[in-house]
Coordinates of C-alpha atoms in Angstrom, one line a residue:
M1 CA -16.0 -15.9 163.6
K2 CA -16.4 -15.2 160.1
Y3 CA -13.4 -14.0 159.4
L4 CA -11.1 -16.4 161.1
L5 CA -13.8 -18.8 159.1
G6 CA -12.4 -16.4 156.3
L7 CA -8.7 -17.0 156.1
F8 CA -9.8 -20.5 157.0
Y9 CA -11.2 -21.0 153.5
W10 CA -8.5 -18.8 151.9
L11 CA -5.9 -20.9 152.4
I12 CA -7.2 -24.8 151.5
T13 CA -7.3 -22.7 148.0
P14 CA -4.8 -23.5 145.1
A15 CA -3.9 -19.5 146.2
V16 CA -1.6 -21.6 149.4
I17 CA -0.1 -24.2 147.3
L18 CA 1.0 -21.1 144.9
V19 CA 3.1 -19.4 147.9
L20 CA 4.7 -22.7 148.6
A21 CA 5.9 -23.0 145.4
A22 CA 6.6 -19.7 145.2
I23 CA 8.9 -19.6 148.3
V24 CA 9.9 -23.0 147.1
K25 CA 11.5 -21.6 143.7
S26 CA 13.0 -18.4 145.6
Y27 CA 15.3 -20.8 147.6
L28 CA 16.3 -22.9 144.3
I29 CA 16.8 -19.4 143.0
Y30 CA 19.6 -19.0 145.6
S31 CA 20.8 -22.5 146.4
R32 CA 21.5 -22.8 142.5
R33 CA 23.5 -19.4 142.6
V34 CA 25.2 -20.0 145.5
A35 CA 26.5 -23.6 143.9
R36 CA 27.3 -22.0 140.5
E37 CA 29.6 -19.3 142.3
R38 CA 31.1 -21.6 144.1
K39 CA 32.4 -24.0 141.3
L40 CA 33.4 -20.6 139.7
F41 CA 35.3 -19.0 142.5
H42 CA 35.4 -21.9 145.2
S43 CA 33.2 -19.3 147.3
A44 CA 30.3 -17.7 146.9
I45 CA 30.2 -13.9 145.9
D46 CA 27.2 -13.5 148.3
S47 CA 26.2 -16.3 150.2
D48 CA 23.3 -13.7 152.2
N49 CA 19.8 -15.7 150.6
Y50 CA 19.3 -12.0 149.8
E51 CA 16.5 -13.7 146.9
G52 CA 14.5 -14.8 150.1
R53 CA 14.9 -11.4 152.3
H54 CA 13.4 -9.3 149.2
F55 CA 10.9 -12.4 148.8
V56 CA 9.7 -11.4 152.7
Q57 CA 10.2 -7.8 152.4
M58 CA 8.3 -7.5 148.9
S59 CA 5.4 -9.5 150.1
L60 CA 5.0 -7.4 153.7
L61 CA 5.8 -4.1 151.9
L62 CA 3.8 -4.1 148.3
G63 CA 0.9 -6.2 150.3
V64 CA 0.2 -3.5 152.1
L65 CA 0.7 -0.2 149.9
G66 CA -0.6 -2.5 146.9
S67 CA -4.0 -3.4 149.1
L68 CA -4.5 0.3 150.4
V69 CA -4.4 1.3 146.5
S70 CA -7.0 -1.2 145.6
L71 CA -9.3 -0.2 148.5
V72 CA -9.5 3.5 148.1
A73 CA -9.8 3.1 144.1
G74 CA -12.2 0.7 145.0
V75 CA -10.8 -1.8 143.1
T76 CA -13.3 -4.1 141.8
V77 CA -12.9 -7.5 140.6
P78 CA -15.0 -10.6 139.4
L79 CA -14.2 -13.5 141.5
S80 CA -13.3 -15.5 137.9
L81 CA -10.2 -13.8 137.8
V82 CA -9.5 -14.4 141.1
V83 CA -10.4 -18.2 140.7
I84 CA -8.4 -18.6 137.5
Y85 CA -5.2 -16.6 138.5
P86 CA -3.6 -18.4 141.2
I87 CA -3.8 -21.6 138.6
V88 CA -2.4 -20.3 135.9
A89 CA 0.6 -18.4 137.9
L90 CA 1.1 -22.0 139.7
I91 CA 1.6 -23.8 135.9
L92 CA 3.7 -21.1 134.6
L93 CA 5.7 -21.1 137.9
V94 CA 6.8 -24.5 137.7
I95 CA 6.9 -25.2 134.1
L96 CA 8.8 -21.3 132.9
P97 CA 12.2 -20.9 134.7
Q98 CA 11.6 -17.5 135.6
S99 CA 8.8 -15.1 136.7
V100 CA 6.7 -13.7 133.9
T101 CA 4.3 -11.3 135.7
L102 CA 2.7 -9.8 133.0
L103 CA 2.4 -13.3 131.0
T104 CA 0.8 -14.7 133.9
L105 CA -1.5 -11.7 133.4
L106 CA -2.7 -11.6 129.9
V107 CA -3.4 -15.6 130.2
T108 CA -5.2 -15.2 133.4
I109 CA -7.4 -12.1 131.9
A110 CA -7.4 -14.2 128.4
L111 CA -9.2 -16.7 130.0
V112 CA -11.8 -15.1 131.6
A113 CA -12.5 -12.6 129.5
F114 CA -13.0 -15.4 126.0
E115 CA -14.7 -18.6 126.4
P116 CA -11.8 -21.0 127.1
T117 CA -12.8 -23.9 124.5
N118 CA -10.2 -26.1 125.3
L119 CA -11.2 -26.3 128.7
T120 CA -12.2 -30.2 129.4
G121 CA -15.7 -30.9 130.7
S122 CA -15.2 -32.0 134.2
L123 CA -12.8 -29.1 134.6
T124 CA -14.8 -26.1 133.0
A125 CA -17.7 -27.6 135.8
W126 CA -14.9 -27.6 138.5
L127 CA -14.2 -24.0 137.6
T128 CA -18.0 -23.1 137.5
R129 CA -18.2 -24.5 141.1
W130 CA -16.2 -21.9 142.7
G131 CA -17.3 -18.6 140.7
Y132 CA -15.5 -19.0 136.7
Q133 CA -18.1 -17.3 134.4
A134 CA -17.0 -16.5 131.1
N135 CA -17.0 -13.3 129.7
S136 CA -17.4 -12.0 133.3
L137 CA -14.3 -9.7 133.1
N138 CA -15.3 -6.5 134.7
L139 CA -12.9 -4.3 132.5
V140 CA -12.4 -1.2 134.2
G141 CA -11.8 -3.0 137.9
T142 CA -9.5 -5.3 135.6
L143 CA -7.2 -2.2 134.1
G144 CA -7.3 -0.9 137.6
L145 CA -5.6 -4.2 139.4
V146 CA -3.5 -4.7 136.3
T147 CA -1.9 -1.6 137.0
I148 CA -1.2 -1.8 140.6
I149 CA 0.6 -5.0 139.2
V150 CA 2.2 -2.8 137.0
G151 CA 3.8 -0.8 139.8
C152 CA 4.3 -3.0 142.5
L153 CA 6.8 -4.8 139.5
A154 CA 8.2 -1.3 138.9
F155 CA 8.9 -0.8 142.2
F156 CA 10.1 -4.4 142.9
V157 CA 12.8 -4.1 139.8
R158 CA 14.0 -0.2 141.4
R159 CA 14.4 -1.8 144.4
N160 CA 15.9 -5.1 143.8
A161 CA 17.6 -5.5 140.8
G162 CA 21.3 -4.7 139.7
Q163 CA 21.9 -4.8 143.3
H164 CA 23.0 -8.1 144.0
L165 CA 25.7 -9.0 140.6
S166 CA 26.1 -12.7 140.7
P167 CA 27.9 -13.6 137.0
K168 CA 27.6 -16.6 134.7
I169 CA 30.3 -17.3 132.2
E170 CA 29.4 -17.9 128.4
F171 CA 31.8 -18.4 125.7
N172 CA 31.7 -16.4 122.4
K173 CA 32.2 -17.6 119.2
R174 CA 36.3 -17.0 120.0
K175 CA 35.5 -19.5 122.9
T176 CA 36.3 -16.0 125.1
M177 CA 35.0 -16.5 128.3
I178 CA 32.1 -13.8 128.6
A179 CA 30.4 -12.4 132.3
V180 CA 26.8 -12.3 132.0
Y181 CA 24.7 -11.4 134.9
P182 CA 21.0 -13.2 135.5
F183 CA 18.5 -11.6 137.6
N184 CA 15.8 -14.0 138.6
E185 CA 14.1 -13.1 142.1
L186 CA 10.2 -13.4 142.7
S187 CA 8.1 -12.5 145.6
V188 CA 3.9 -13.2 146.4
V189 CA 1.9 -10.0 147.1
P190 CA -1.1 -10.6 149.2
L191 CA -2.7 -7.9 147.7
L192 CA -7.0 -7.2 148.9
V193 CA -9.5 -6.5 146.4
L194 CA -13.2 -6.5 146.7
V195 CA -15.1 -9.2 144.9
P196 CA -18.8 -8.9 143.9
G197 CA -20.6 -11.0 146.8
N198 CA -23.3 -12.5 144.8
W199 CA -21.8 -15.7 145.2
F200 CA -20.5 -15.7 148.6
S201 CA -24.0 -15.1 149.9
V202 CA -25.0 -17.9 147.9
H203 CA -22.6 -20.5 148.8
L204 CA -20.5 -19.0 151.9
P205 CA -23.4 -17.6 153.8
W206 CA -20.9 -17.0 156.6
W207 CA -18.3 -15.1 154.7
P208 CA -18.1 -11.6 155.8
L209 CA -19.5 -9.0 152.7
L210 CA -19.2 -4.7 152.8
N211 CA -22.1 -2.8 151.3
L212 CA -20.1 -0.5 148.6
G213 CA -22.6 2.1 146.9
G214 CA -25.6 -0.4 147.5
H215 CA -23.9 -3.1 146.3
S216 CA -22.8 -6.3 148.3
V217 CA -18.9 -6.9 148.1
A218 CA -16.4 -9.6 149.6
L219 CA -12.9 -8.4 151.1
V220 CA -10.9 -11.3 148.6
G221 CA -7.2 -11.7 149.4
L222 CA -5.5 -12.2 146.4
P223 CA -2.2 -13.7 146.3
L224 CA 0.4 -11.7 142.9
V225 CA 3.3 -13.6 141.7
I226 CA 5.8 -10.3 140.8
G227 CA 9.1 -11.0 139.3
L228 CA 11.2 -11.0 136.6
G229 CA 13.5 -13.2 135.2
L230 CA 16.4 -12.3 133.0
T231 CA 19.9 -12.2 131.8
V232 CA 21.7 -9.0 131.0
K233 CA 24.5 -9.8 128.4
H234 CA 26.4 -6.5 127.0
S235 CA 24.6 -3.0 129.4
L236 CA 25.5 -2.6 133.3
P237 CA 23.3 -4.4 134.8
T238 CA 22.4 -1.5 137.5
T239 CA 22.2 1.0 134.4
F240 CA 19.9 -1.7 132.2
F241 CA 17.2 -2.1 135.7
Q242 CA 17.2 1.8 136.9
R243 CA 16.1 1.9 132.9
L244 CA 13.8 -0.3 133.1
G245 CA 12.1 0.4 136.2
K246 CA 11.6 3.7 135.3
Q247 CA 10.1 2.9 131.9
L248 CA 7.2 0.7 134.2
T249 CA 7.0 3.3 136.0
W250 CA 5.5 5.4 133.5
L251 CA 3.8 2.1 132.3
A252 CA 1.8 2.4 135.6
L253 CA 0.7 5.7 135.2
L254 CA -0.5 5.1 131.8
G255 CA -2.2 2.7 133.4
A256 CA -3.8 4.9 135.6
V257 CA -4.7 7.4 133.2
L258 CA -6.4 4.4 130.8
T259 CA -7.7 3.2 133.7
I260 CA -10.0 7.1 134.7
V261 CA -10.7 7.1 131.0
C262 CA -12.2 3.9 130.5
R263 CA -14.5 4.5 133.7
F264 CA -16.2 7.0 131.0
F265 CA -15.5 5.0 127.2
A266 CA -16.5 1.5 128.4
N267 CA -16.6 0.5 124.9
W268 CA -12.6 0.9 124.8
S269 CA -11.8 -1.3 128.3
L270 CA -11.7 -4.4 126.6
W271 CA -9.3 -3.5 124.0
S272 CA -7.2 -1.1 126.3
L273 CA -5.9 -4.1 128.5
L274 CA -5.1 -6.5 126.0
A275 CA -2.8 -3.3 124.5
Y276 CA -1.7 -2.3 127.9
L277 CA -0.5 -5.9 128.8
I278 CA 0.9 -6.5 125.3
V279 CA 2.6 -3.0 125.4
G280 CA 4.2 -3.9 129.0
I281 CA 6.0 -7.0 127.6
I282 CA 6.9 -5.8 124.3
L283 CA 8.7 -2.7 126.2
V284 CA 10.7 -6.1 128.7
A285 CA 11.3 -7.4 124.9
T286 CA 12.8 -4.1 123.7
N287 CA 15.1 -3.5 126.5
I288 CA 16.3 -6.8 126.3
I289 CA 17.1 -6.7 122.6
Y290 CA 19.1 -3.4 123.2
D291 CA 21.3 -5.2 125.4
R292 CA 22.0 -7.6 122.6
Q293 CA 22.1 -4.6 119.8
Q294 CA 25.3 -2.8 122.7
E295 CA 28.8 -4.0 121.6
F296 CA 30.3 -3.5 124.7
S297 CA 30.6 -7.1 126.6
N298 CA 32.3 -8.4 130.1
S299 CA 35.5 -10.3 128.3
Q300 CA 38.3 -11.6 129.0
V301 CA 40.8 -9.0 127.5
M302 CA 44.5 -9.4 126.2
N303 CA 46.2 -6.4 128.5
G304 CA 45.0 -7.0 131.9
I305 CA 42.5 -8.5 134.0
R306 CA 38.0 -7.9 133.8
I307 CA 36.5 -7.4 137.4
I308 CA 33.4 -9.9 137.3
G309 CA 32.2 -9.6 140.7
I310 CA 32.7 -7.8 144.0
Q311 CA 31.9 -9.6 147.3
P312 CA 29.7 -6.8 149.6
N313 CA 31.2 -5.8 152.7
S314 CA 34.5 -6.4 151.5
P315 CA 38.0 -4.3 150.6
A316 CA 36.9 -3.8 147.1
A317 CA 33.3 -2.6 147.9
K318 CA 35.0 0.6 149.2
M319 CA 37.3 0.9 146.2
N320 CA 35.0 2.8 143.5
L321 CA 35.4 -0.3 141.5
V322 CA 32.7 -1.1 138.8
V323 CA 31.6 -4.5 137.4
G324 CA 33.1 -4.5 133.5
D325 CA 36.5 -2.5 135.1
V326 CA 39.3 -3.8 134.0
I327 CA 42.6 -4.1 136.6
L328 CA 45.7 -3.3 134.9
E329 CA 48.2 -2.9 137.7
V330 CA 48.3 -4.6 141.0
N331 CA 50.7 -2.8 143.7
G332 CA 53.2 -1.2 140.6
Q333 CA 52.9 -4.3 138.5
K334 CA 51.3 -5.4 135.4
V335 CA 49.1 -8.1 135.7
T336 CA 47.3 -10.3 133.0
N337 CA 45.2 -13.7 134.2
E338 CA 44.3 -14.3 137.9
D339 CA 47.5 -15.7 139.2
D340 CA 49.5 -12.6 138.2
F341 CA 46.7 -10.8 140.2
Y342 CA 47.1 -12.8 143.3
K343 CA 50.7 -12.5 143.3
A344 CA 50.6 -8.9 143.3
L345 CA 48.7 -8.3 146.0
I346 CA 51.0 -10.7 148.2
T347 CA 53.6 -7.8 147.5
N348 CA 52.4 -5.7 149.9
A349 CA 50.6 -7.5 153.3
T350 CA 48.4 -5.0 154.1
Y351 CA 47.9 -2.8 151.2
C352 CA 46.3 -2.4 148.0
H353 CA 47.0 -0.1 145.2
L354 CA 45.0 -0.8 141.5
K355 CA 45.3 1.1 138.6
V356 CA 42.1 0.6 136.4
R357 CA 40.3 1.0 133.3
D358 CA 36.9 1.4 133.1
R359 CA 34.6 0.5 130.8
N360 CA 35.0 4.3 128.9
D361 CA 38.6 4.1 128.3
Q362 CA 39.3 6.5 131.5
L363 CA 42.0 5.8 133.8
K364 CA 41.4 5.7 137.3
V365 CA 43.9 5.2 140.6
T366 CA 42.0 3.6 143.7
E367 CA 44.1 1.8 147.1
T368 CA 43.0 0.5 150.1
A369 CA 44.1 -1.9 153.3
I370 CA 43.0 -5.5 153.3
F371 CA 43.5 -8.3 155.6
Q372 CA 46.5 -9.1 156.7
G373 CA 48.0 -11.9 154.9
A374 CA 44.8 -12.6 153.5
A375 CA 45.0 -11.2 149.5
H376 CA 42.1 -13.8 148.7
E377 CA 40.1 -12.0 151.0
I378 CA 39.9 -8.3 148.5
G379 CA 37.0 -9.5 147.4
I380 CA 37.3 -9.3 144.1
K381 CA 36.3 -11.7 141.3
V382 CA 37.9 -12.0 137.8
F383 CA 37.4 -14.9 135.1
P384 CA 38.8 -18.4 137.1
E385 CA 41.4 -19.9 134.5
N386 CA 39.6 -23.8 135.0
A387 CA 36.4 -22.6 133.5
K388 CA 34.2 -24.8 131.8

């Protein structure tokens, strides 16, 4: 009965509002992507709600794995952090168009570790009632929590980012169309953490408590917003996100080492924690800057047509084509625009033969069977002639 009451209590806190807001935002991301694709190409590249599928998959998988690591490592965080985090995450989720996992953590920790002088008296009183206390941060436990979150983010990026490419059209200074690739996905991971049980024993005596090393602790679910939102403009998106995912993995390993070191050198904990989060933000920013400095761009070309999208489970998906490749010839005919492309396709009702130049200016030839009389279903998306 105690556990049922604890679950009910959790459901009426701001945490459930955060979860619902994240679900709504994930659906809006999906619907806007599909609307953009249909506007550009008259049909969606992928009408599947993979954003929603990834949301559920990551929530379940990372929730289980992260909670196991958290409990085995005995990660203990103050109730202040559990109270403040959903509020900060909810505000940033609403006001920012993209997910910012590391920034959310940085703001939360700053509010818990330092006196928030800009809070009104009524808000401070309300937060205090629910366990808020400035300068109450368990630094080593919080560093362990942040490390787990960075590890979850690394897994999220490596598993999802760059797998489904949906182009967005921009124009350069010469009014030439350029395809860029936004990635914006998120999930809410229900992470079980340990919280000192003093507040619970006074205010919620029915809450189940555990005994850990002679101290009473409460098992609390913390809804973590894990996600990333950025646009790749010059790099190959798959390669970009693979590199970012690997760097985040190394960052998580660094966090694990720092957590162990700070158990013995507690005076280093606060600055190590803040520096760790700032390094994580700089790491993401550095990758964005690196992408912007690349000379290559997925722009229109004079000789041929550039591939800017490939539909999954289509004939094109079996042709060893990559976004950014330039089609030079279709069924032996040179092509320079979308109309040329489809006219050349219908010269052979059941087969497609392509001569292609890749991003490294290497030529390749590829071919596949296509649906008879359905050339438009080949699954290759090129620059539309009526894009605005």
